[in-house]
């Protein structure tokens, strides 16, 4: 199956911010030892490199629809596995250097799916609409409280601009209603139902595109570059 | 979760070969199939790309690292073309992340509260405003 591989590799190393990076040990496919690799998590893609300084990834795991579980290993103490619903898909066995790192990765990988992100975005969009609505309806009330100093939108010296000039932003479809409600008189939005935060319940549901992704997993299961390295190391 | 599929989209490569394909948009991937087959013959990861209207019914996808290469898609109608462009633009993780940060910041500005706190995810790197800077290893 073809993939825009060069662009995928570019995505791994370009300056869009990674969600998590670090060393993990990954069990090889043919050579079943655990190999030390440098991992970069971006969105729903988990890239791995031979070393931190490597220019290109040697493989990638598409995390959509995956579940992440702790697992037992004879040789590794802090082991976990990335699994998929598709029966044919490879199980990726990984190990971390310590308990804290392992937990951190398991959490991050469980929440890496596109679906999860989409849910959170929709929820915040809804909350913002509510807040803006309340701000509009209470604008007649006297404005109390301090002025909006230290405005969050500039907290880190980043000012907001419409994203239409950036990639993936050609469409006017995204809603950027910067309603300047003076929010001090507004009561906080109702608390949405609390989402369970343990990793197990946040895995994305089975994607209807599971067949497509199993093909991707299968394709990347070949991991030509990694197999070559394993072979070289075994010489 | 939605998968849009259309039977009349034809990738037109620089060699001007026109092929009819079924195209499915699933999360941030565009899978394409031969019309009567179940398994995709290819996929495009829709990150770091630009989508543009080329014509009434034609849009293009260009990847930032290979800007001279255009993937062209012809739709059945103008409406479909607009729909597809909108869908592809919104299909990137990066797009969602930016929206999320915007909503979070606005909600915080209006209410003084961080809406992500109740989910226990307010510290995640991907949700920080300044995470455009190269992060330290975690």
PDB file of N, CA and C in Angstrom, chain A residues 135-195:
ATOM      1  N   UNK A 135     -22.203  35.589  28.870  1.00  0.00           N
ATOM      2  CA  UNK A 135     -21.562  36.909  28.892  1.00  0.00           C
ATOM      3  C   UNK A 135     -22.433  37.916  28.164  1.00  0.00           C
ATOM      4  N   UNK A 136     -23.001  37.473  27.052  1.00  0.00           N
ATOM      5  CA  UNK A 136     -23.856  38.377  26.287  1.00  0.00           C
ATOM      6  C   UNK A 136     -25.091  38.766  27.084  1.00  0.00           C
ATOM      7  N   UNK A 137     -25.664  37.768  27.737  1.00  0.00           N
ATOM      8  CA  UNK A 137     -26.921  38.059  28.429  1.00  0.00           C
ATOM      9  C   UNK A 137     -26.697  38.840  29.714  1.00  0.00           C
ATOM     10  N   UNK A 138     -25.470  38.821  30.226  1.00  0.00           N
ATOM     11  CA  UNK A 138     -25.259  39.569  31.461  1.00  0.00           C
ATOM     12  C   UNK A 138     -24.490  40.849  31.222  1.00  0.00           C
ATOM     13  N   UNK A 139     -24.397  41.245  29.985  1.00  0.00           N
ATOM     14  CA  UNK A 139     -23.630  42.446  29.681  1.00  0.00           C
ATOM     15  C   UNK A 139     -24.305  43.699  30.196  1.00  0.00           C
ATOM     16  N   UNK A 140     -25.580  43.576  30.502  1.00  0.00           N
ATOM     17  CA  UNK A 140     -26.294  44.722  31.066  1.00  0.00           C
ATOM     18  C   UNK A 140     -25.938  44.944  32.523  1.00  0.00           C
ATOM     19  N   UNK A 141     -25.450  43.880  33.137  1.00  0.00           N
ATOM     20  CA  UNK A 141     -25.089  44.007  34.562  1.00  0.00           C
ATOM     21  C   UNK A 141     -23.875  44.910  34.698  1.00  0.00           C
ATOM     22  N   UNK A 142     -23.733  45.496  35.870  1.00  0.00           N
ATOM     23  CA  UNK A 142     -22.578  46.369  36.111  1.00  0.00           C
ATOM     24  C   UNK A 142     -21.303  45.559  36.006  1.00  0.00           C
ATOM     25  N   UNK A 143     -20.309  46.165  35.455  1.00  0.00           N
ATOM     26  CA  UNK A 143     -19.046  45.466  35.305  1.00  0.00           C
ATOM     27  C   UNK A 143     -18.235  45.617  36.564  1.00  0.00           C
ATOM     28  N   UNK A 144     -17.959  44.506  37.182  1.00  0.00           N
ATOM     29  CA  UNK A 144     -17.227  44.568  38.446  1.00  0.00           C
ATOM     30  C   UNK A 144     -15.883  43.857  38.303  1.00  0.00           C
ATOM     31  N   UNK A 145     -15.122  43.996  39.316  1.00  0.00           N
ATOM     32  CA  UNK A 145     -13.858  43.250  39.329  1.00  0.00           C
ATOM     33  C   UNK A 145     -12.754  43.979  38.600  1.00  0.00           C
ATOM     34  N   UNK A 146     -11.569  43.471  38.715  1.00  0.00           N
ATOM     35  CA  UNK A 146     -10.410  44.120  38.100  1.00  0.00           C
ATOM     36  C   UNK A 146     -10.454  43.987  36.579  1.00  0.00           C
ATOM     37  N   UNK A 147      -9.731  44.848  35.950  1.00  0.00           N
ATOM     38  CA  UNK A 147      -9.669  44.747  34.490  1.00  0.00           C
ATOM     39  C   UNK A 147      -8.915  43.490  34.114  1.00  0.00           C
ATOM     40  N   UNK A 148      -9.065  43.099  32.891  1.00  0.00           N
ATOM     41  CA  UNK A 148      -8.501  41.812  32.476  1.00  0.00           C
ATOM     42  C   UNK A 148      -6.996  41.916  32.264  1.00  0.00           C
ATOM     43  N   UNK A 149      -6.329  42.042  33.378  1.00  0.00           N
ATOM     44  CA  UNK A 149      -4.871  42.122  33.215  1.00  0.00           C
ATOM     45  C   UNK A 149      -4.303  40.721  33.063  1.00  0.00           C
ATOM     46  N   UNK A 150      -3.138  40.626  32.561  1.00  0.00           N
ATOM     47  CA  UNK A 150      -2.517  39.314  32.376  1.00  0.00           C
ATOM     48  C   UNK A 150      -3.414  38.405  31.559  1.00  0.00           C
ATOM     49  N   UNK A 151      -3.987  38.942  30.514  1.00  0.00           N
ATOM     50  CA  UNK A 151      -4.941  38.163  29.727  1.00  0.00           C
ATOM     51  C   UNK A 151      -4.306  36.865  29.275  1.00  0.00           C
ATOM     52  N   UNK A 152      -5.046  35.804  29.484  1.00  0.00           N
ATOM     53  CA  UNK A 152      -4.502  34.486  29.166  1.00  0.00           C
ATOM     54  C   UNK A 152      -4.075  34.377  27.728  1.00  0.00           C
ATOM     55  N   UNK A 153      -4.774  35.093  26.870  1.00  0.00           N
ATOM     56  CA  UNK A 153      -4.429  34.900  25.464  1.00  0.00           C
ATOM     57  C   UNK A 153      -3.044  35.427  25.158  1.00  0.00           C
ATOM     58  N   UNK A 154      -2.447  36.149  26.106  1.00  0.00           N
ATOM     59  CA  UNK A 154      -1.094  36.614  25.813  1.00  0.00           C
ATOM     60  C   UNK A 154      -0.119  36.168  26.894  1.00  0.00           C
ATOM     61  N   UNK A 155      -0.560  35.191  27.665  1.00  0.00           N
ATOM     62  CA  UNK A 155       0.243  34.755  28.806  1.00  0.00           C
ATOM     63  C   UNK A 155       1.683  34.458  28.463  1.00  0.00           C
ATOM     64  N   UNK A 156       1.856  33.788  27.363  1.00  0.00           N
ATOM     65  CA  UNK A 156       3.215  33.374  27.053  1.00  0.00           C
ATOM     66  C   UNK A 156       3.791  34.192  25.931  1.00  0.00           C
ATOM     67  N   UNK A 157       3.292  35.400  25.815  1.00  0.00           N
ATOM     68  CA  UNK A 157       3.810  36.284  24.787  1.00  0.00           C
ATOM     69  C   UNK A 157       3.369  35.875  23.406  1.00  0.00           C
ATOM     70  N   UNK A 158       2.365  35.034  23.344  1.00  0.00           N
ATOM     71  CA  UNK A 158       1.864  34.630  22.029  1.00  0.00           C
ATOM     72  C   UNK A 158       0.573  35.371  21.778  1.00  0.00           C
ATOM     73  N   UNK A 159       0.489  36.094  20.705  1.00  0.00           N
ATOM     74  CA  UNK A 159      -0.781  36.770  20.429  1.00  0.00           C
ATOM     75  C   UNK A 159      -1.544  35.966  19.403  1.00  0.00           C
ATOM     76  N   UNK A 160      -2.840  36.123  19.434  1.00  0.00           N
ATOM     77  CA  UNK A 160      -3.683  35.292  18.606  1.00  0.00           C
ATOM     78  C   UNK A 160      -3.875  35.882  17.235  1.00  0.00           C
ATOM     79  N   UNK A 161      -3.857  35.030  16.280  1.00  0.00           N
ATOM     80  CA  UNK A 161      -4.239  35.500  14.958  1.00  0.00           C
ATOM     81  C   UNK A 161      -5.034  34.400  14.292  1.00  0.00           C
ATOM     82  N   UNK A 162      -5.841  34.762  13.355  1.00  0.00           N
ATOM     83  CA  UNK A 162      -6.650  33.781  12.633  1.00  0.00           C
ATOM     84  C   UNK A 162      -5.719  32.800  11.937  1.00  0.00           C
ATOM     85  N   UNK A 163      -6.057  31.551  11.992  1.00  0.00           N
ATOM     86  CA  UNK A 163      -5.142  30.543  11.441  1.00  0.00           C
ATOM     87  C   UNK A 163      -5.241  30.342   9.944  1.00  0.00           C
ATOM     88  N   UNK A 164      -5.973  31.197   9.266  1.00  0.00           N
ATOM     89  CA  UNK A 164      -6.176  30.902   7.843  1.00  0.00           C
ATOM     90  C   UNK A 164      -4.896  30.998   7.035  1.00  0.00           C
ATOM     91  N   UNK A 165      -3.891  31.636   7.583  1.00  0.00           N
ATOM     92  CA  UNK A 165      -2.667  31.749   6.805  1.00  0.00           C
ATOM     93  C   UNK A 165      -1.751  30.573   7.005  1.00  0.00           C
ATOM     94  N   UNK A 166      -2.113  29.669   7.881  1.00  0.00           N
ATOM     95  CA  UNK A 166      -1.223  28.537   8.119  1.00  0.00           C
ATOM     96  C   UNK A 166      -1.731  27.325   7.361  1.00  0.00           C
ATOM     97  N   UNK A 167      -0.886  26.335   7.189  1.00  0.00           N
ATOM     98  CA  UNK A 167      -1.309  25.126   6.486  1.00  0.00           C
ATOM     99  C   UNK A 167      -2.571  24.532   7.076  1.00  0.00           C
ATOM    100  N   UNK A 168      -3.302  23.841   6.267  1.00  0.00           N
ATOM    101  CA  UNK A 168      -4.570  23.247   6.668  1.00  0.00           C
ATOM    102  C   UNK A 168      -5.559  24.310   7.114  1.00  0.00           C
ATOM    103  N   UNK A 169      -5.355  25.521   6.712  1.00  0.00           N
ATOM    104  CA  UNK A 169      -6.259  26.565   7.189  1.00  0.00           C
ATOM    105  C   UNK A 169      -6.900  27.361   6.081  1.00  0.00           C
ATOM    106  N   UNK A 170      -6.942  26.802   4.894  1.00  0.00           N
ATOM    107  CA  UNK A 170      -7.482  27.589   3.782  1.00  0.00           C
ATOM    108  C   UNK A 170      -8.972  27.836   3.940  1.00  0.00           C
ATOM    109  N   UNK A 171      -9.677  26.823   4.384  1.00  0.00           N
ATOM    110  CA  UNK A 171     -11.126  26.979   4.496  1.00  0.00           C
ATOM    111  C   UNK A 171     -11.477  28.003   5.558  1.00  0.00           C
ATOM    112  N   UNK A 172     -12.571  28.677   5.367  1.00  0.00           N
ATOM    113  CA  UNK A 172     -13.038  29.650   6.362  1.00  0.00           C
ATOM    114  C   UNK A 172     -13.868  28.969   7.417  1.00  0.00           C
ATOM    115  N   UNK A 173     -13.859  27.650   7.357  1.00  0.00           N
ATOM    116  CA  UNK A 173     -14.816  26.926   8.199  1.00  0.00           C
ATOM    117  C   UNK A 173     -14.606  27.021   9.694  1.00  0.00           C
ATOM    118  N   UNK A 174     -13.455  27.399  10.135  1.00  0.00           N
ATOM    119  CA  UNK A 174     -13.284  27.366  11.586  1.00  0.00           C
ATOM    120  C   UNK A 174     -13.794  28.649  12.222  1.00  0.00           C
ATOM    121  N   UNK A 175     -14.460  28.486  13.314  1.00  0.00           N
ATOM    122  CA  UNK A 175     -15.165  29.599  13.944  1.00  0.00           C
ATOM    123  C   UNK A 175     -14.285  30.261  14.973  1.00  0.00           C
ATOM    124  N   UNK A 176     -13.977  31.517  14.768  1.00  0.00           N
ATOM    125  CA  UNK A 176     -13.096  32.204  15.714  1.00  0.00           C
ATOM    126  C   UNK A 176     -13.784  33.434  16.278  1.00  0.00           C
ATOM    127  N   UNK A 177     -14.908  33.237  16.864  1.00  0.00           N
ATOM    128  CA  UNK A 177     -15.634  34.380  17.413  1.00  0.00           C
ATOM    129  C   UNK A 177     -14.992  34.885  18.680  1.00  0.00           C
ATOM    130  N   UNK A 178     -14.147  35.816  18.533  1.00  0.00           N
ATOM    131  CA  UNK A 178     -13.516  36.372  19.730  1.00  0.00           C
ATOM    132  C   UNK A 178     -14.436  37.372  20.376  1.00  0.00           C
ATOM    133  N   UNK A 179     -15.418  36.894  21.052  1.00  0.00           N
ATOM    134  CA  UNK A 179     -16.372  37.789  21.686  1.00  0.00           C
ATOM    135  C   UNK A 179     -15.732  38.394  22.922  1.00  0.00           C
ATOM    136  N   UNK A 180     -15.633  39.690  22.932  1.00  0.00           N
ATOM    137  CA  UNK A 180     -14.949  40.318  24.057  1.00  0.00           C
ATOM    138  C   UNK A 180     -15.877  40.520  25.232  1.00  0.00           C
ATOM    139  N   UNK A 181     -16.403  39.423  25.705  1.00  0.00           N
ATOM    140  CA  UNK A 181     -17.253  39.538  26.889  1.00  0.00           C
ATOM    141  C   UNK A 181     -16.410  39.918  28.082  1.00  0.00           C
ATOM    142  N   UNK A 182     -16.881  40.839  28.846  1.00  0.00           N
ATOM    143  CA  UNK A 182     -16.145  41.173  30.062  1.00  0.00           C
ATOM    144  C   UNK A 182     -16.632  40.219  31.126  1.00  0.00           C
ATOM    145  N   UNK A 183     -15.849  39.207  31.324  1.00  0.00           N
ATOM    146  CA  UNK A 183     -16.395  38.029  32.008  1.00  0.00           C
ATOM    147  C   UNK A 183     -16.454  38.063  33.510  1.00  0.00           C
ATOM    148  N   UNK A 184     -16.161  39.186  34.101  1.00  0.00           N
ATOM    149  CA  UNK A 184     -16.050  39.114  35.564  1.00  0.00           C
ATOM    150  C   UNK A 184     -17.368  38.865  36.262  1.00  0.00           C
ATOM    151  N   UNK A 185     -18.451  39.322  35.656  1.00  0.00           N
ATOM    152  CA  UNK A 185     -19.720  39.113  36.334  1.00  0.00           C
ATOM    153  C   UNK A 185     -20.342  37.775  35.979  1.00  0.00           C
ATOM    154  N   UNK A 186     -19.622  36.994  35.179  1.00  0.00           N
ATOM    155  CA  UNK A 186     -20.225  35.757  34.682  1.00  0.00           C
ATOM    156  C   UNK A 186     -19.948  34.616  35.639  1.00  0.00           C
ATOM    157  N   UNK A 187     -20.945  33.823  35.881  1.00  0.00           N
ATOM    158  CA  UNK A 187     -20.691  32.678  36.742  1.00  0.00           C
ATOM    159  C   UNK A 187     -19.990  31.591  35.925  1.00  0.00           C
ATOM    160  N   UNK A 188     -19.207  30.773  36.590  1.00  0.00           N
ATOM    161  CA  UNK A 188     -18.462  29.768  35.856  1.00  0.00           C
ATOM    162  C   UNK A 188     -19.416  28.799  35.176  1.00  0.00           C
ATOM    163  N   UNK A 189     -18.989  28.209  34.066  1.00  0.00           N
ATOM    164  CA  UNK A 189     -19.862  27.313  33.325  1.00  0.00           C
ATOM    165  C   UNK A 189     -20.153  26.081  34.153  1.00  0.00           C
ATOM    166  N   UNK A 190     -21.275  25.441  33.901  1.00  0.00           N
ATOM    167  CA  UNK A 190     -21.597  24.216  34.634  1.00  0.00           C
ATOM    168  C   UNK A 190     -20.538  23.162  34.366  1.00  0.00           C
ATOM    169  N   UNK A 191     -20.230  22.395  35.358  1.00  0.00           N
ATOM    170  CA  UNK A 191     -19.191  21.387  35.206  1.00  0.00           C
ATOM    171  C   UNK A 191     -19.742  20.224  34.391  1.00  0.00           C
ATOM    172  N   UNK A 192     -19.100  19.901  33.298  1.00  0.00           N
ATOM    173  CA  UNK A 192     -19.580  18.773  32.513  1.00  0.00           C
ATOM    174  C   UNK A 192     -19.353  17.482  33.270  1.00  0.00           C
ATOM    175  N   UNK A 193     -20.000  16.407  32.879  1.00  0.00           N
ATOM    176  CA  UNK A 193     -19.815  15.130  33.570  1.00  0.00           C
ATOM    177  C   UNK A 193     -18.339  14.771  33.597  1.00  0.00           C
ATOM    178  N   UNK A 194     -17.872  14.324  34.707  1.00  0.00           N
ATOM    179  CA  UNK A 194     -16.452  14.058  34.840  1.00  0.00           C
ATOM    180  C   UNK A 194     -16.070  12.848  34.004  1.00  0.00           C
ATOM    181  N   UNK A 195     -15.017  13.038  33.287  1.00  0.00           N
ATOM    182  CA  UNK A 195     -14.540  11.954  32.432  1.00  0.00           C
ATOM    183  C   UNK A 195     -13.583  11.101  33.242  1.00  0.00           C
TER     184      UNK A 195
END
